[in-house]
Amino acid sequence: MALTVVGSIAFDAVRTPFGERERMLGGSASHFALAASFFTDVRVVGPVGDDFGPEEIGVLESHGVSTTDIEHVEGGRTFFWRGHYDHDMNIAHTDDTQLNVFAEFVPKLCEENRNAEMLFLGNIQPDLQRQVREEADGARFVALDSMNLWIETAREPLLDVIGMIDCVLLNDAELRMLTDEPNLVVAAHEIMKHGPTIVVVKRGEYGAALFTGNDTFAMPALPIAEVRDPTGAGDSFAGGFLGFLDGLGAHSPSNGELRQAMVRGSAMASFNVEDFGTERVRRLERDEIDARVTAFKDLTHF
Ligand code: AMP
């Protein structure tokens, strides 16, 4: 079992109707790795700058995440994202994106990362995702996430890398934007024509849907009374989803295994939104996850 992730490792500044933070650990790879670490061994690939110190590395390592391939770029600054949410917390408004060390990053994977059986190409420039996909030649199952910025500015490179992987995870607005197709069922099957056999559509507070060649599964999100900051929910979903599959050793997952993974993904996303950034997932205990899986069972049983 080994799960490697490449994606942004960031500092985030976030404002929601429930508070704000000027500088917190964020990025698609950080949220993903913390969530996945509850299910399997996770390894992060990506660059950071001088401002990324032992405290941030310590958050990842205290969850058993391997940081060997986190490259420290001397004189560089870590990726920075500033965003806010208004009352509809399904919509993130980006106020600033600074690629910083990611602008010049050339991934070099250590042997363990090249041989990892499962690979997650988290949200970052599609060309970087492709380079990592090509280098990780031991990967048996590869999944990808992206966002509106890359769909708008790097559509062709994104479609190229989608043609090299097994599973796409996008939110509903991104899927519509990428396929130019308003109907999510049609859009998911449109993506499959490019190569992936599995499409997961994240729908924020409305839950998530799974499409494979011969199965469709949909589930609600857990109704949570206290939602403070949705940043990272999509990546926490992906971390729970892929971490669970890797933990099972399911590198050609069955429909049943994928459905189980959807519940773990939804559980991790539901924790993520309860506090700012990684704050909730950092203090999460394993038995809380099990209780939440049971809560999903109760919620959907009839
Ligand atoms: P999500 O799970 O979709 O809420 O992703 C949240 C994370 O995405 C934040 O922690 C940001 O640091 C990161 N992020 C925002 N914009 C970008 C971007 N253009 N490329 C990579 N990561 C980003």
XYZ file of C-alpha atoms and ligand atoms in Angstrom:
325
model
C 0.000 0.000 0.000
C 1.323 3.408 -0.913
C -0.444 6.550 -2.019
C 1.479 9.449 -3.516
C -0.010 12.916 -4.016
C 1.222 15.895 -5.976
C -0.668 19.150 -5.567
C -0.382 22.578 -4.070
C 1.277 22.931 -0.669
C 0.143 26.372 0.368
C -0.453 29.141 2.780
C -4.089 30.226 2.608
C -5.767 33.446 3.734
C -9.497 32.814 4.070
C -12.575 34.808 5.112
C -16.007 33.243 5.614
C -19.142 34.649 7.316
C -17.892 32.858 10.460
C -14.389 34.259 10.788
C -11.068 34.636 9.043
C -7.461 33.446 9.058
C -4.539 35.390 7.537
C -2.097 32.512 7.168
C -2.820 28.852 7.569
C -1.466 25.624 6.149
C -3.444 24.765 3.006
C -3.145 23.505 -0.523
C -4.702 20.558 -2.272
C -1.871 18.175 -1.329
C -1.908 19.135 2.369
C -5.679 18.679 2.775
C -5.593 15.466 0.762
C -2.646 13.970 2.656
C -4.068 14.673 6.115
C -7.418 13.085 5.214
C -5.849 10.060 3.512
C -3.434 9.499 6.401
C -6.300 8.006 8.450
C -6.508 5.092 5.985
C -3.080 4.436 4.445
C 0.561 5.544 4.026
C 0.715 8.844 2.184
C 3.634 10.601 0.497
C 3.576 14.230 -0.674
C 5.423 15.617 -3.711
C 5.806 19.376 -4.226
C 7.891 22.480 -3.552
C 7.811 24.923 -0.635
C 9.718 28.144 0.072
C 11.749 29.537 2.962
C 8.538 30.552 4.736
C 7.476 26.895 5.120
C 9.024 25.782 8.377
C 9.281 22.861 10.795
C 5.840 23.704 12.200
C 4.086 23.026 8.880
C 6.219 19.964 8.080
C 5.455 18.767 11.616
C 1.690 18.859 10.985
C 2.124 16.447 8.077
C 4.716 14.238 9.748
C 2.729 13.946 12.972
C 0.072 12.254 10.818
C 2.667 9.852 9.411
C 2.785 11.612 6.018
C 6.114 11.152 4.207
C 7.656 14.518 3.297
C 10.823 13.186 1.583
C 9.734 14.632 -1.770
C 8.730 18.030 -0.417
C 11.429 20.139 -2.023
C 12.633 23.218 -0.171
C 13.447 25.922 -2.748
C 15.988 28.273 -1.206
C 15.048 31.921 -1.540
C 11.563 30.948 -2.751
C 8.116 31.588 -1.336
C 5.416 28.986 -0.802
C 2.271 28.926 -3.030
C -0.253 31.414 -1.662
C -4.033 31.537 -2.095
C -6.434 34.151 -0.761
C -10.166 33.536 -0.993
C -13.500 34.244 0.598
C -16.992 32.811 0.828
C -20.251 34.712 1.133
C -23.423 33.141 2.463
C -23.456 30.462 -0.246
C -20.455 28.534 0.987
C -20.531 26.236 -2.048
C -18.843 29.021 -4.011
C -15.212 29.962 -3.312
C -14.229 33.436 -4.534
C -10.516 33.652 -5.356
C -8.972 37.036 -4.482
C -5.327 36.161 -5.136
C -3.257 33.209 -6.368
C 0.546 33.342 -6.202
C 2.186 30.248 -7.705
C 5.605 31.278 -6.325
C 7.821 28.139 -6.122
C 5.349 26.180 -8.280
C 6.055 28.449 -11.274
C 9.502 26.860 -11.820
C 8.910 23.447 -10.254
C 10.207 20.359 -12.060
C 9.068 17.249 -10.171
C 11.705 14.642 -9.331
C 10.204 11.616 -7.638
C 12.183 9.344 -5.318
C 11.982 5.613 -5.962
C 9.191 5.031 -3.418
C 7.048 7.668 -5.091
C 7.730 6.332 -8.588
C 6.626 2.902 -7.366
C 3.529 3.959 -5.394
C 0.548 1.884 -6.519
C -1.901 4.744 -6.202
C -1.368 8.323 -7.340
C -3.457 11.441 -6.821
C -2.832 14.401 -9.106
C -4.221 17.142 -6.886
C -5.258 20.545 -8.130
C -2.220 22.246 -9.727
C -1.067 23.130 -13.267
C -2.051 20.289 -15.619
C 1.464 20.127 -17.153
C 2.887 19.357 -13.724
C 0.211 16.718 -13.199
C 1.237 15.132 -16.512
C 4.945 15.158 -15.646
C 4.263 13.410 -12.342
C 1.926 10.926 -14.022
C 4.671 10.066 -16.535
C 7.338 9.698 -13.843
C 5.199 7.552 -11.530
C 5.392 4.500 -13.759
C 4.526 2.056 -10.965
C 1.082 3.578 -10.408
C -1.785 1.156 -11.002
C -4.609 3.585 -10.191
C -4.411 7.322 -10.873
C -6.985 9.983 -10.002
C -7.084 13.708 -10.701
C -8.739 16.894 -9.460
C -8.633 20.364 -11.014
C -10.394 23.735 -10.804
C -11.900 26.569 -12.853
C -8.575 28.449 -13.185
C -6.916 25.533 -15.019
C -10.044 24.686 -17.029
C -10.033 28.275 -18.293
C -6.285 28.759 -18.805
C -4.941 25.251 -19.567
C -7.853 23.303 -20.988
C -5.906 21.280 -23.601
C -3.090 20.201 -21.221
C -5.796 19.250 -18.709
C -7.642 17.099 -21.269
C -4.291 15.511 -22.210
C -3.598 14.387 -18.649
C -7.235 13.269 -18.197
C -6.540 10.911 -21.100
C -3.759 9.255 -19.032
C -5.654 8.430 -15.842
C -8.405 6.231 -14.333
C -10.563 8.498 -12.196
C -11.612 12.155 -12.307
C -12.941 14.010 -9.247
C -14.443 17.424 -9.985
C -17.157 19.565 -8.517
C -20.370 20.023 -10.493
C -19.554 23.531 -11.783
C -16.080 22.421 -12.934
C -17.469 19.375 -14.711
C -20.029 21.522 -16.550
C -17.338 24.039 -17.469
C -14.898 21.409 -18.733
C -17.427 19.534 -20.879
C -19.638 22.493 -21.821
C -22.538 20.219 -20.900
C -25.196 21.276 -18.351
C -26.434 17.756 -17.501
C -24.080 16.056 -15.001
C -24.903 12.501 -16.117
C -24.120 13.346 -19.731
C -21.057 15.363 -18.662
C -19.660 12.442 -16.608
C -19.999 10.083 -19.577
C -18.425 12.727 -21.805
C -15.317 12.642 -19.559
C -15.224 8.836 -19.789
C -14.798 9.162 -23.568
C -11.357 10.682 -22.856
C -10.233 7.524 -21.004
C -11.133 7.556 -17.286
C -13.522 4.779 -16.230
C -14.624 6.484 -12.993
C -16.015 10.006 -12.529
C -16.838 11.437 -9.103
C -18.870 14.638 -8.986
C -18.587 16.625 -5.737
C -21.650 18.724 -5.051
C -20.732 20.585 -1.865
C -23.530 20.601 0.705
C -25.663 18.482 -1.669
C -23.338 15.469 -1.527
C -21.537 13.549 -4.250
C -22.233 11.231 -7.168
C -20.234 8.380 -8.675
C -20.373 7.231 -12.279
C -18.655 4.157 -13.683
C -19.266 2.275 -16.932
C -21.976 0.165 -15.254
C -22.933 1.869 -11.994
C -24.373 5.141 -10.739
C -24.364 6.019 -7.048
C -25.372 9.224 -5.315
C -25.305 10.232 -1.685
C -26.184 13.340 0.316
C -23.732 15.294 2.426
C -24.215 14.960 6.173
C -26.363 17.878 7.342
C -23.897 19.769 9.568
C -25.156 22.589 11.760
C -21.763 24.237 12.103
C -20.003 24.890 8.800
C -17.199 27.389 9.359
C -14.905 27.053 6.316
C -15.335 24.755 3.302
C -11.741 25.292 2.040
C -10.184 21.919 1.389
C -13.429 19.940 1.560
C -12.933 18.672 -2.002
C -9.399 17.527 -1.245
C -10.432 15.948 2.048
C -13.123 14.074 0.106
C -10.492 12.858 -2.359
C -8.160 11.912 0.524
C -10.823 9.821 2.246
C -11.920 8.266 -1.062
C -8.481 7.262 -2.379
C -6.944 6.641 1.044
C -9.689 4.119 1.791
C -9.210 2.342 -1.567
C -5.425 2.192 -1.130
C -5.839 0.930 2.433
C -7.987 -1.909 1.058
C -5.407 -2.621 -1.658
C -8.212 -1.947 -4.179
C -6.242 -0.760 -7.199
C -8.874 -2.058 -9.647
C -11.804 -1.194 -7.374
C -15.182 -2.878 -7.707
C -18.400 -0.848 -7.719
C -19.006 -1.924 -4.107
C -15.544 -0.752 -3.001
C -16.059 2.562 -4.798
C -19.383 3.090 -3.004
C -17.715 2.415 0.350
C -14.961 4.872 -0.595
C -17.583 7.522 -1.407
C -18.819 7.294 2.188
C -15.256 7.713 3.599
C -14.698 10.683 1.286
C -17.957 12.291 2.385
C -17.101 11.669 6.048
C -13.702 13.379 5.713
C -15.234 16.340 3.860
C -17.857 16.701 6.584
C -15.139 17.045 9.236
C -13.095 19.427 7.124
C -15.862 22.067 6.945
C -16.381 22.191 10.714
C -13.380 24.462 11.253
C -10.882 26.622 9.355
C -8.343 25.049 7.009
C -6.895 21.826 8.377
C -7.811 22.637 11.997
C -10.591 20.047 12.406
C -8.924 17.183 10.550
C -5.717 17.751 12.556
C -7.477 16.962 15.836
C -9.629 14.181 14.417
C -9.648 10.717 16.060
C -10.146 7.470 14.171
C -13.305 6.483 16.113
C -14.978 9.750 15.078
C -14.672 8.633 11.452
C -16.291 5.287 12.240
C -19.149 7.089 14.014
C -19.679 9.319 11.020
C -19.812 6.353 8.633
C -22.580 4.979 10.858
C -24.304 8.378 10.770
C -24.335 8.198 6.954
C -25.901 4.754 7.170
C -28.635 6.075 9.444
C -29.171 9.118 7.246
C -29.730 7.142 4.044
C -31.457 4.003 5.399
C -35.125 3.543 4.551
P -10.763 22.766 -2.244
O -10.641 21.382 -1.685
O -11.237 22.743 -3.649
O -11.526 23.690 -1.346
O -9.263 23.351 -2.354
C -8.739 24.242 -1.430
C -7.248 24.424 -1.608
O -6.928 24.673 -2.985
C -6.750 25.613 -0.844
O -6.091 25.174 0.327
C -5.804 26.363 -1.805
O -4.505 26.539 -1.297
C -5.764 25.481 -3.035
N -5.803 26.227 -4.284
C -6.535 27.330 -4.574
N -6.313 27.739 -5.849
C -5.417 26.854 -6.374
C -4.774 26.717 -7.659
N -5.009 27.560 -8.653
N -3.934 25.676 -7.839
C -3.705 24.820 -6.838
N -4.261 24.888 -5.620
C -5.103 25.893 -5.378
